[in-house]
Coordinates of C-alpha atoms in Angstrom, one line a residue:
M1 CA -13.1 0.7 -9.2
A2 CA -10.0 3.2 -9.0
A3 CA -11.9 5.5 -6.6
E4 CA -12.8 2.5 -4.4
E5 CA -9.1 1.3 -4.5
A6 CA -7.9 4.8 -3.4
K7 CA -10.5 4.9 -0.4
S8 CA -9.4 1.6 0.7
K9 CA -5.9 2.8 0.8
G10 CA -7.1 5.8 2.6
N11 CA -8.9 3.8 5.2
A12 CA -5.8 1.6 5.6
A13 CA -3.5 4.7 6.3
F14 CA -6.2 6.1 8.6
S15 CA -6.3 3.0 10.6
S16 CA -2.6 3.0 10.9
G17 CA -2.5 6.5 12.1
D18 CA -0.9 7.9 8.9
Y19 CA -3.4 10.7 8.5
P20 CA -1.4 12.8 5.8
A21 CA -1.4 9.6 3.6
A22 CA -5.1 9.1 4.3
I23 CA -5.8 12.6 3.1
T24 CA -3.8 12.1 -0.1
H25 CA -5.7 8.9 -1.0
F26 CA -9.0 10.2 -0.1
T27 CA -8.3 13.3 -2.1
E28 CA -7.5 11.1 -5.2
A29 CA -10.7 9.1 -4.6
I30 CA -12.7 12.5 -4.6
N31 CA -11.0 13.6 -7.8
L32 CA -12.4 10.4 -9.4
S33 CA -15.6 10.4 -7.6
P34 CA -16.6 13.8 -6.6
T35 CA -20.1 13.2 -5.4
N36 CA -19.3 10.5 -3.1
H37 CA -20.3 11.7 0.2
I38 CA -18.4 8.9 2.2
L39 CA -15.0 10.2 0.8
Y40 CA -15.6 13.7 2.1
S41 CA -16.6 12.2 5.5
N42 CA -13.4 10.2 5.7
R43 CA -11.2 13.0 4.7
S44 CA -12.9 15.3 7.2
A45 CA -12.0 12.7 9.9
A46 CA -8.4 12.6 8.7
Y47 CA -8.1 16.5 8.8
A48 CA -9.7 16.6 12.3
S49 CA -7.1 13.9 13.5
L50 CA -4.4 16.4 12.5
H51 CA -6.5 19.4 14.2
R52 CA -6.8 20.9 10.8
Y53 CA -10.4 21.7 11.7
A54 CA -11.1 24.4 9.0
E55 CA -10.5 21.7 6.2
A56 CA -12.4 19.2 8.3
L57 CA -15.4 21.7 8.4
S58 CA -15.3 22.3 4.7
D59 CA -15.6 18.5 4.0
A60 CA -18.1 18.0 6.7
E61 CA -20.3 20.7 5.1
R62 CA -19.8 19.2 1.7
T63 CA -20.8 15.6 3.3
V64 CA -24.1 17.0 4.6
E65 CA -24.7 19.0 1.4
L66 CA -24.3 15.6 -0.6
K67 CA -26.1 13.4 1.8
P68 CA -28.4 15.4 4.2
D69 CA -30.3 12.3 5.4
W70 CA -26.9 10.7 6.6
S71 CA -26.4 11.0 10.4
K72 CA -22.7 10.6 10.3
G73 CA -22.2 13.6 8.2
Y74 CA -23.6 15.8 11.2
S75 CA -21.2 13.9 13.5
R76 CA -18.3 15.0 11.3
L77 CA -19.8 18.6 11.2
G78 CA -20.3 18.7 15.0
A79 CA -16.5 17.4 15.5
A80 CA -15.0 20.1 13.2
L81 CA -17.1 22.8 14.8
T82 CA -16.0 21.7 18.4
G83 CA -12.4 21.8 17.2
L84 CA -12.9 25.3 16.0
S85 CA -14.6 26.2 19.5
R86 CA -17.7 26.9 17.9
Y87 CA -19.6 25.0 20.5
R88 CA -23.2 26.2 19.9
E89 CA -23.1 25.4 16.3
A90 CA -21.5 22.1 17.2
A91 CA -24.5 21.3 19.4
D92 CA -26.8 22.2 16.7
A93 CA -25.1 19.9 14.3
Y94 CA -25.3 17.1 16.7
R95 CA -29.1 17.7 17.3
R96 CA -29.7 17.7 13.6
G97 CA -28.0 14.4 13.3
L98 CA -30.0 13.0 16.2
E99 CA -33.2 14.0 14.3
I100 CA -32.1 11.5 11.8
D101 CA -30.9 8.8 14.1
P102 CA -32.0 9.3 17.7
S103 CA -30.2 6.3 19.1
N104 CA -26.8 7.2 17.8
E105 CA -24.3 7.0 20.7
A106 CA -21.6 9.0 19.0
L107 CA -24.1 12.0 18.4
K108 CA -25.3 11.8 21.9
S109 CA -21.9 11.9 23.3
G110 CA -20.9 14.7 20.9
L111 CA -23.9 16.9 21.8
A112 CA -23.1 16.3 25.5
D113 CA -19.6 17.4 25.2
A114 CA -20.4 20.4 23.0
S115 CA -23.2 21.6 25.3
R116 CA -21.0 21.2 28.5
V117 CA -18.0 23.0 26.8
G118 CA -20.4 25.7 25.5
D119 CA -21.8 26.3 29.1
R120 CA -18.2 26.5 30.5
T121 CA -17.2 29.2 27.9
K122 CA -20.3 31.2 29.3
S123 CA -18.9 31.0 32.9
S124 CA -17.9 34.0 35.2
N125 CA -14.4 34.0 34.0
P126 CA -14.3 36.7 31.2
F127 CA -11.0 35.3 29.8
V128 CA -12.2 31.7 29.1
E129 CA -12.6 32.1 25.3
A130 CA -9.1 33.4 25.0
F131 CA -7.7 30.0 25.8
Q132 CA -9.7 27.9 23.6
G133 CA -8.7 26.1 20.4
E134 CA -5.5 25.7 18.3
E135 CA -5.6 29.5 17.7
M136 CA -4.2 30.1 21.2
W137 CA -0.9 28.5 20.3
A138 CA -0.6 30.1 16.9
K139 CA -1.2 33.6 18.5
L140 CA 1.6 32.9 21.2
A141 CA 4.1 31.6 18.7
A142 CA 3.5 34.7 16.4
D143 CA 4.2 37.2 19.2
P144 CA 8.0 37.7 19.8
G145 CA 7.4 38.2 23.5
T146 CA 5.7 35.0 24.2
R147 CA 7.2 32.8 21.5
V148 CA 10.3 32.1 23.7
Y149 CA 7.9 30.9 26.5
L150 CA 6.7 28.0 24.4
E151 CA 10.2 26.5 24.7
Q152 CA 9.6 26.4 28.5
G153 CA 8.1 23.1 29.5
D154 CA 6.4 24.4 32.6
F155 CA 4.8 27.3 30.8
V156 CA 3.4 25.0 28.2
E157 CA 2.0 22.6 30.9
T158 CA 0.5 25.5 32.7
M159 CA -1.4 26.8 29.5
K160 CA -2.6 23.3 28.8
E161 CA -4.0 23.1 32.4
I162 CA -5.8 26.5 31.7
Q163 CA -7.1 25.1 28.5
R164 CA -8.4 21.9 30.2
N165 CA -10.1 24.0 33.1
P166 CA -10.2 27.6 32.3
N167 CA -11.4 28.3 35.8
N168 CA -8.0 27.5 37.0
L169 CA -6.7 30.6 35.4
N170 CA -7.0 32.5 38.9
L171 CA -4.2 30.1 40.1
Y172 CA -1.6 31.5 37.8
M173 CA -2.5 35.3 37.7
K174 CA 0.7 36.1 39.6
D175 CA 2.9 34.4 36.7
K176 CA 4.0 37.4 34.6
R177 CA 4.3 34.8 31.7
V178 CA 0.6 34.0 31.9
M179 CA -0.4 37.5 32.1
Q180 CA 1.6 38.4 29.2
A181 CA 0.2 35.7 27.2
L182 CA -3.3 36.7 28.2
G183 CA -2.4 40.1 26.9
V184 CA -1.5 38.8 23.7
L185 CA -4.5 36.7 23.4
L186 CA -6.8 39.5 24.3
N187 CA -4.8 42.1 22.5
V188 CA -4.4 44.3 25.5
K189 CA -1.5 45.1 28.0
F190 CA -1.3 44.3 31.6
G191 CA 0.8 46.3 34.0
G192 CA 3.7 48.6 33.5
G193 CA 2.5 50.1 30.2
K194 CA 1.6 53.7 29.3
G195 CA -1.5 55.3 27.8
E196 CA -4.9 53.9 27.7
D197 CA -4.2 50.4 28.5
A198 CA -2.5 51.1 31.7
E199 CA -5.3 53.5 32.7
M200 CA -7.8 50.8 32.0
Q201 CA -5.9 48.5 34.3
E202 CA -5.9 51.0 37.3
A203 CA -9.5 51.7 36.8
E204 CA -10.6 48.4 38.3
P205 CA -8.6 47.7 41.5
E206 CA -9.7 44.6 43.6
P207 CA -10.5 45.2 47.2
E208 CA -7.4 44.4 49.2
P209 CA -8.7 42.1 51.8
E210 CA -10.6 39.9 49.2
A211 CA -7.4 39.8 47.1
M212 CA -5.3 38.4 50.1
E213 CA -7.8 35.9 51.0
L214 CA -8.3 34.7 47.3
G215 CA -4.5 34.7 46.9
E216 CA -4.3 32.3 49.9
E217 CA -6.5 29.8 48.5
E218 CA -5.0 30.0 45.1
R219 CA -1.5 29.4 46.7
E220 CA -2.6 26.3 48.6
K221 CA -4.4 24.9 45.6
R222 CA -1.3 25.4 43.4
E223 CA 0.9 23.7 46.1
R224 CA -1.4 20.7 46.2
K225 CA -1.3 20.4 42.4
E226 CA 2.6 20.5 42.6
E227 CA 2.6 17.9 45.4
A228 CA 0.3 15.8 43.4
K229 CA 2.5 15.7 40.3
K230 CA 5.4 14.7 42.7
E231 CA 3.2 11.7 43.8
K232 CA 2.5 10.6 40.3
E233 CA 6.1 10.7 39.5
R234 CA 6.9 8.7 42.6
G235 CA 4.1 6.2 41.4
N236 CA 5.5 6.0 38.0
A237 CA 8.9 5.1 39.4
A238 CA 7.3 2.4 41.5
Y239 CA 5.4 1.0 38.6
K240 CA 8.6 0.6 36.6
R241 CA 10.0 -1.2 39.6
K242 CA 6.9 -3.3 39.7
E243 CA 6.3 -2.2 43.2
F244 CA 2.6 -2.1 42.5
E245 CA 1.3 -1.6 45.9
K246 CA 3.6 1.5 46.4
A247 CA 2.6 2.7 43.1
I248 CA -1.1 2.5 44.0
E249 CA -0.3 4.3 47.2
H250 CA 1.2 7.2 45.5
Y251 CA -1.4 7.6 42.8
S252 CA -4.0 7.5 45.5
K253 CA -2.5 10.2 47.2
A254 CA -2.1 12.4 44.1
M255 CA -6.0 11.9 43.7
E256 CA -6.5 13.3 47.3
L257 CA -4.4 16.3 46.4
D258 CA -5.7 17.0 43.1
D259 CA -9.0 15.6 41.7
E260 CA -8.8 17.6 38.5
D261 CA -6.4 15.4 36.6
I262 CA -7.8 12.1 35.5
S263 CA -4.2 10.7 34.7
Y264 CA -3.9 9.8 38.3
L265 CA -7.0 7.5 37.8
T266 CA -5.9 6.1 34.5
N267 CA -2.3 5.2 35.9
R268 CA -3.9 3.5 38.8
A269 CA -6.1 1.5 36.6
A270 CA -3.0 0.4 34.7
V271 CA -1.5 -0.9 38.0
Y272 CA -4.6 -2.8 38.8
L273 CA -4.6 -4.3 35.2
E274 CA -1.0 -5.4 35.8
M275 CA -1.9 -7.0 39.1
G276 CA -5.0 -8.8 37.6
K277 CA -7.4 -6.8 39.7
Y278 CA -9.6 -6.2 36.8
E279 CA -12.9 -5.1 38.6
E280 CA -10.8 -2.3 40.5
C281 CA -9.3 -1.4 36.9
I282 CA -12.7 -0.9 35.5
Q283 CA -14.0 1.1 38.4
D284 CA -11.0 3.6 37.9
C285 CA -11.6 3.8 34.3
D286 CA -15.3 4.6 34.7
K287 CA -14.5 7.4 37.1
A288 CA -11.9 8.7 34.8
V289 CA -14.2 8.9 31.9
E290 CA -17.0 10.6 34.0
R291 CA -14.6 13.0 35.7
G292 CA -12.8 13.6 32.3
R293 CA -16.2 14.7 30.7
E294 CA -16.9 16.9 33.6
L295 CA -13.6 18.7 33.2
R296 CA -13.6 18.7 29.5
F297 CA -10.4 16.7 29.3
D298 CA -8.7 15.9 26.0
F299 CA -10.6 13.2 24.0
K300 CA -7.4 11.2 23.9
M301 CA -7.4 10.8 27.8
I302 CA -11.1 9.6 27.6
A303 CA -10.1 7.2 24.8
K304 CA -7.2 6.0 26.8
A305 CA -9.5 5.2 29.9
L306 CA -12.0 3.5 27.7
T307 CA -9.3 1.3 25.9
R308 CA -7.9 0.3 29.3
K309 CA -11.3 -0.7 30.6
G310 CA -11.9 -2.8 27.3
T311 CA -8.6 -4.6 27.9
A312 CA -9.6 -5.4 31.4
L313 CA -12.9 -6.7 30.2
V314 CA -11.2 -9.0 27.6
K315 CA -8.8 -10.4 30.4
M316 CA -12.0 -11.2 32.4
A317 CA -13.8 -13.0 29.3
K318 CA -14.5 -16.6 29.7
C319 CA -17.1 -17.1 26.8
S320 CA -17.9 -15.5 23.6
R321 CA -20.7 -13.6 25.2
D322 CA -18.2 -11.9 27.7
F323 CA -16.4 -10.2 24.7
E324 CA -19.6 -8.1 23.9
P325 CA -19.0 -5.4 26.5
A326 CA -15.3 -5.3 25.7
I327 CA -16.1 -4.8 22.1
E328 CA -18.6 -2.1 22.7
T329 CA -16.0 -0.3 24.9
F330 CA -13.4 -0.3 22.4
Q331 CA -15.7 1.0 19.8
K332 CA -16.7 3.9 22.3
A333 CA -13.0 4.6 22.6
L334 CA -12.6 4.8 18.8
T335 CA -15.4 7.4 18.7
E336 CA -13.5 9.6 21.0
H337 CA -10.0 9.1 19.3
R338 CA -9.2 6.7 16.5
N339 CA -6.0 5.2 17.8
P340 CA -4.3 2.3 16.0
E341 CA -3.8 0.5 19.2
T342 CA -7.3 0.6 20.2
L343 CA -8.3 -0.5 16.7
K344 CA -6.0 -3.7 17.0
K345 CA -7.4 -4.4 20.3
L346 CA -10.9 -4.2 18.9
N347 CA -10.0 -6.5 16.0
D348 CA -8.3 -9.0 18.2
A349 CA -11.5 -9.1 20.5
E350 CA -13.8 -9.5 17.6
K351 CA -11.6 -12.4 16.2
A352 CA -11.3 -14.0 19.7
K353 CA -15.2 -13.8 20.1
K354 CA -15.7 -15.5 16.7
E355 CA -13.2 -18.2 17.5
L356 CA -14.9 -18.9 20.8
E357 CA -18.4 -18.9 19.1
Q358 CA -17.1 -21.5 16.6
Q359 CA -15.7 -23.6 19.5
E360 CA -18.8 -23.3 21.5
Y361 CA -21.0 -24.3 18.6
F362 CA -18.8 -27.1 17.4
D363 CA -20.5 -30.5 17.4
P364 CA -19.5 -33.1 14.8
K365 CA -22.6 -35.2 15.5
I366 CA -25.1 -32.5 14.7
A367 CA -23.0 -31.4 11.7
E368 CA -23.4 -34.9 10.2
E369 CA -27.2 -34.9 10.8
E370 CA -27.4 -31.4 9.1
R371 CA -25.4 -32.6 6.0
E372 CA -27.7 -35.7 5.8
K373 CA -30.6 -33.4 5.8
G374 CA -28.9 -31.4 3.1
N375 CA -28.3 -34.4 1.0
E376 CA -32.2 -35.2 1.1
F377 CA -33.0 -31.7 0.0
F378 CA -30.4 -32.0 -2.8
K379 CA -32.0 -35.2 -4.1
E380 CA -35.3 -33.6 -4.3
Q381 CA -33.7 -30.6 -6.2
K382 CA -34.6 -28.1 -3.2
Y383 CA -31.1 -26.5 -3.6
P384 CA -31.9 -23.4 -1.4
E385 CA -33.1 -25.7 1.6
A386 CA -30.1 -27.8 1.0
V387 CA -27.7 -25.0 1.1
K388 CA -29.3 -24.0 4.5
H389 CA -28.6 -27.2 5.9
Y390 CA -25.0 -27.6 4.6
S391 CA -24.3 -24.1 5.9
E392 CA -25.4 -25.3 9.4
A393 CA -23.2 -28.4 9.1
I394 CA -20.2 -26.2 8.3
K395 CA -20.9 -24.0 11.4
R396 CA -21.0 -27.0 13.4
N397 CA -17.8 -28.5 12.0
P398 CA -15.9 -26.2 9.9
K399 CA -13.2 -28.7 8.9
D400 CA -15.6 -31.2 7.2
V401 CA -14.6 -30.9 3.6
R402 CA -17.6 -32.8 2.4
A403 CA -20.1 -30.2 3.6
Y404 CA -18.2 -27.6 1.5
S405 CA -18.1 -30.0 -1.5
N406 CA -21.8 -30.6 -1.2
R407 CA -22.6 -26.8 -0.8
A408 CA -20.5 -26.0 -3.9
A409 CA -22.5 -28.5 -5.9
C410 CA -25.7 -26.7 -4.7
Y411 CA -24.5 -23.5 -5.6
T412 CA -23.4 -24.6 -9.0
K413 CA -27.0 -25.9 -9.7
L414 CA -28.4 -22.4 -8.5
G415 CA -26.0 -20.7 -10.8
A416 CA -24.2 -18.9 -7.9
L417 CA -20.8 -19.8 -9.5
P418 CA -18.6 -17.4 -7.4
E419 CA -20.0 -18.9 -4.3
G420 CA -19.6 -22.4 -5.4
L421 CA -15.9 -21.8 -6.6
K422 CA -15.1 -20.3 -3.0
D423 CA -16.4 -23.5 -1.4
A424 CA -14.5 -25.8 -3.9
E425 CA -11.3 -23.9 -3.1
K426 CA -11.9 -24.3 0.6
C427 CA -12.1 -28.1 0.1
I428 CA -8.8 -28.0 -1.6
E429 CA -7.4 -25.7 1.2
L430 CA -8.6 -28.0 4.0
D431 CA -7.6 -31.3 2.2
A432 CA -5.3 -31.1 -0.7
S433 CA -5.8 -34.7 -1.6
F434 CA -9.6 -34.5 -1.7
T435 CA -10.1 -35.0 -5.5
K436 CA -13.7 -34.1 -5.4
G437 CA -12.7 -30.6 -4.5
Y438 CA -10.7 -30.2 -7.7
N439 CA -13.6 -31.7 -9.7
R440 CA -16.0 -29.2 -8.2
K441 CA -13.6 -26.2 -8.9
G442 CA -12.8 -27.4 -12.4
A443 CA -16.5 -27.9 -13.3
I444 CA -17.4 -24.3 -12.0
Q445 CA -14.4 -22.8 -14.0
F446 CA -15.6 -24.7 -17.0
F447 CA -19.0 -23.3 -16.7
M448 CA -17.5 -19.8 -16.4
K449 CA -15.8 -20.5 -19.8
E450 CA -12.3 -20.2 -18.1
Y451 CA -11.1 -23.4 -19.8
D452 CA -7.3 -22.8 -19.3
K453 CA -8.0 -22.5 -15.5
A454 CA -10.3 -25.4 -15.5
M455 CA -7.6 -27.5 -17.4
E456 CA -4.9 -26.6 -14.8
T457 CA -7.4 -27.5 -11.8
Y458 CA -8.3 -30.9 -13.4
Q459 CA -4.5 -31.5 -13.9
E460 CA -3.7 -30.7 -10.4
G461 CA -6.3 -33.1 -9.1
L462 CA -4.9 -35.8 -11.3
K463 CA -1.6 -35.6 -9.5
H464 CA -3.4 -37.0 -6.4
D465 CA -5.5 -39.5 -8.4
P466 CA -4.1 -40.1 -11.7
K467 CA -6.9 -42.4 -12.7
N468 CA -9.9 -40.4 -11.6
Q469 CA -12.4 -40.6 -14.4
E470 CA -14.2 -37.6 -13.5
L471 CA -11.0 -35.5 -13.7
L472 CA -10.0 -37.2 -16.9
D473 CA -13.3 -36.4 -18.5
G474 CA -12.8 -32.6 -17.3
V475 CA -9.5 -32.5 -19.1
R476 CA -11.0 -33.9 -22.3
R477 CA -13.8 -31.3 -22.3
C478 CA -11.3 -28.5 -21.8
V479 CA -9.1 -29.7 -24.6
E480 CA -12.2 -29.9 -27.0
Q481 CA -13.1 -26.2 -26.1
I482 CA -9.5 -25.0 -26.4
N483 CA -8.9 -26.7 -29.8
K484 CA -12.3 -25.3 -30.9
A485 CA -10.8 -21.8 -30.4
N486 CA -7.6 -22.8 -31.9
R487 CA -9.3 -23.9 -35.2
G488 CA -11.2 -20.7 -35.3
D489 CA -14.6 -22.8 -35.0
L490 CA -16.2 -20.4 -32.6
T491 CA -19.3 -18.5 -33.7
P492 CA -18.9 -14.4 -33.6
E493 CA -21.1 -14.5 -30.6
E494 CA -18.8 -17.0 -28.8
L495 CA -15.7 -15.3 -29.7
K496 CA -16.9 -12.0 -28.6
E497 CA -18.1 -13.4 -25.2
R498 CA -14.7 -15.2 -24.8
Q499 CA -12.7 -12.2 -25.6
A500 CA -14.7 -10.0 -23.2
K501 CA -14.2 -12.6 -20.4
A502 CA -10.5 -13.0 -21.3
M503 CA -10.0 -9.2 -20.9
Q504 CA -10.8 -9.3 -17.5
D505 CA -8.2 -12.0 -16.6
P506 CA -5.1 -10.2 -14.9
E507 CA -2.8 -12.8 -16.8
V508 CA -4.1 -11.9 -20.2
Q509 CA -3.9 -8.1 -19.2
N510 CA -0.3 -8.6 -18.1
I511 CA 0.6 -10.3 -21.5
L512 CA -1.0 -7.7 -23.5
S513 CA 0.7 -4.8 -21.6
D514 CA 4.1 -6.6 -21.9
P515 CA 6.0 -4.5 -24.6
V516 CA 8.1 -7.7 -25.5
M517 CA 4.9 -9.6 -26.2
R518 CA 3.3 -6.7 -28.1
Q519 CA 6.5 -6.8 -30.4
V520 CA 6.0 -10.7 -30.7
L521 CA 2.6 -10.2 -31.9
V522 CA 3.5 -7.7 -34.4
D523 CA 6.3 -10.1 -35.7
F524 CA 3.8 -12.9 -36.0
Q525 CA 1.9 -10.7 -38.5
E526 CA 4.6 -8.9 -40.3
N527 CA 7.9 -10.7 -39.8
P528 CA 7.7 -14.5 -40.4
K529 CA 11.4 -14.9 -39.8
A530 CA 11.3 -13.3 -36.4
A531 CA 8.3 -15.3 -35.6
Q532 CA 10.1 -18.5 -36.3
E533 CA 12.7 -17.5 -33.7
H534 CA 10.1 -16.6 -31.2
M535 CA 8.4 -20.0 -31.5
K536 CA 11.6 -21.5 -30.3
N537 CA 11.1 -19.8 -26.9
P538 CA 8.7 -22.1 -24.6
M539 CA 7.7 -19.1 -22.4
V540 CA 6.7 -17.2 -25.4
M541 CA 4.7 -19.8 -26.8
N542 CA 2.8 -20.5 -23.6
K543 CA 1.7 -17.1 -23.7
I544 CA 0.8 -17.1 -27.2
Q545 CA -1.2 -20.3 -26.5
K546 CA -3.0 -18.4 -23.6
L547 CA -3.9 -15.7 -26.0
V548 CA -5.3 -18.2 -28.5
S549 CA -7.2 -20.1 -26.0
A550 CA -8.7 -16.8 -24.7
G551 CA -9.9 -15.9 -28.3
I552 CA -7.6 -12.8 -28.3
V553 CA -5.3 -14.3 -31.1
Q554 CA -6.8 -16.4 -33.9
V555 CA -4.8 -18.9 -36.0
R556 CA -5.7 -19.0 -39.6

C-alpha cells in the first residue's frame, strides 16, 4: 500500500511537470517494491524528461529485465537510447517491442524517428555525429575557449539549428566560433595552428572555383533564413496586435524563405485557430508534424503542433463522437512530450465527451421502463439481471435516486456491499431528504458490522423523517449490538473479528495513535483517580465509547 501511494504521488508530480519530485517518489516506491517493473518504467520516463538519458537507460533496462514481455519497456528503452544518440540500438529496441505488440503506435513512431535520425547520421557530412545529443553542450561548456560563446544568443541558436539539421553545417563554416566549436567536439584544431593539426588542414585544400560557387549558395541560403526570422518577428508583433491577416502574411512569407523551420507553420496555425478557421489550422499542424519528422525537429515542437490540432478539433466538435479524433491527437502529442497543458486538454476533452454522451443518452421515459424491468427481476430474485436493468436506467437518467436505491438493494442481496454502499451514498448526495437512501446505507454498514457508523446514518435520516419506522428499527438493532459489546457478551470469534475490522477504521487508528488517549487508557487501568477526571471530559468519553463499541476496550 505504501509503494502504491508513493507511485501515485510520483504520477501526480510527473503529470504536473515536476520531474525531480516524480523521481523522488518513484525511487521511494522502488525501495518498497524493488521488483515492480512499472515503477522503473515511470522513473525512466521522468529521467528522460530531464534529459538524464543515462539514468533513463538504466531504469529502462531494468524494466525489460523484470518484464521482458511488456512492450512499454522497450518504448522506454528506445527513448533513452535515442536521447543518447545510439540510434541503431534504439531502433532495435523499438523492433523488439513491436514483436510483442505489432499495433503499438508509440513504438512505430519511435522506430520511424530512430531509423530516420540514424540514416541522417550516416550522411555525407563527416561532422554530423559531433553535434548529436547533450554531450555537445557539455563539451563546449568544459572548454575555456567555447564556454564564453554559450552566453551569446546567436551562437546558441546557430548550434541548435545545426543540431536540428546537421547538413546546414556548411552554412556556418565561415563563422570562426562554429569552427572552433567543431574543433573542440572533434578534438582537433582548425586553422592558425602549428604542428600536425595545421599540416592536416593544409593537406586537403578545396578546389577554388567550387568553393566560390558553394559559398555563394550558402550565403544566399543564410540570408533567406535571416530574412525569414525577421518575417516571423513581424508576424508575432501583428498577432499580439490582433492583426491576424497581416500575421498570416508574414508567417507565409517566412515559410517561402525557409521551409526548414516548422515554427512558422505552427505560428500560422495559432492565428487560424484564433480566427476560428479550424480546417486551415489543422492543415498547417499536419504539415508541421510531417515536415518536423523529416527534419528531425525537437519532439516538443511536434507535440506542440499535435496539441494545437487537437484544440482545433475540440472547437469543431458538435457531438460526443467528434471528440474521439481530438482525444486521439492529444494522446499522440503526449507520446512525443508529456506536457501538463496537453494532459489537461486531454482530460477536458474526455470529460466533455462523457458529458455529451450522457446528454445524448438521456431519456427519462426509457429509464423508467428499465427500472420497472429491474423491479420485476428483483421480485423473481434474479438479482444480476435486475442490476443490469437498473444500471441502464441510471445511464438514461443519472438523477433518479430510485434507480440507485434499487440497485443498492440488489448489491446488498448479492453480497457486493462496497458497491451497494456507493449507490446508497449517491442517493443521499442527489437528494438529502430521500430517507430510503439512509436506510440502505445504514443497513449495509450494519451488515459490514460497522455499528457506530450505521447508528450515525440512521440518526441522520431521522432528522428528515423522525417517525420513519425502518430508521427507528435500524437504530434499535445498532444499540443492541453496541450494548452487547459493552457488556462483554461477544464470543471470542466475534470479538476478534470486530477488533480486526476496527483496526482498519482511520478514526480508531487516530485515537490509538494519540499520545493523550494512550495515557488516558493507561490511567483507566492503573490510576482510578485520574480516570474519574477523564470521565468528566465529553470528548474523551466519546472516544472511549468508540473503542468500547469497536471491541478494542472491554468493560468488566
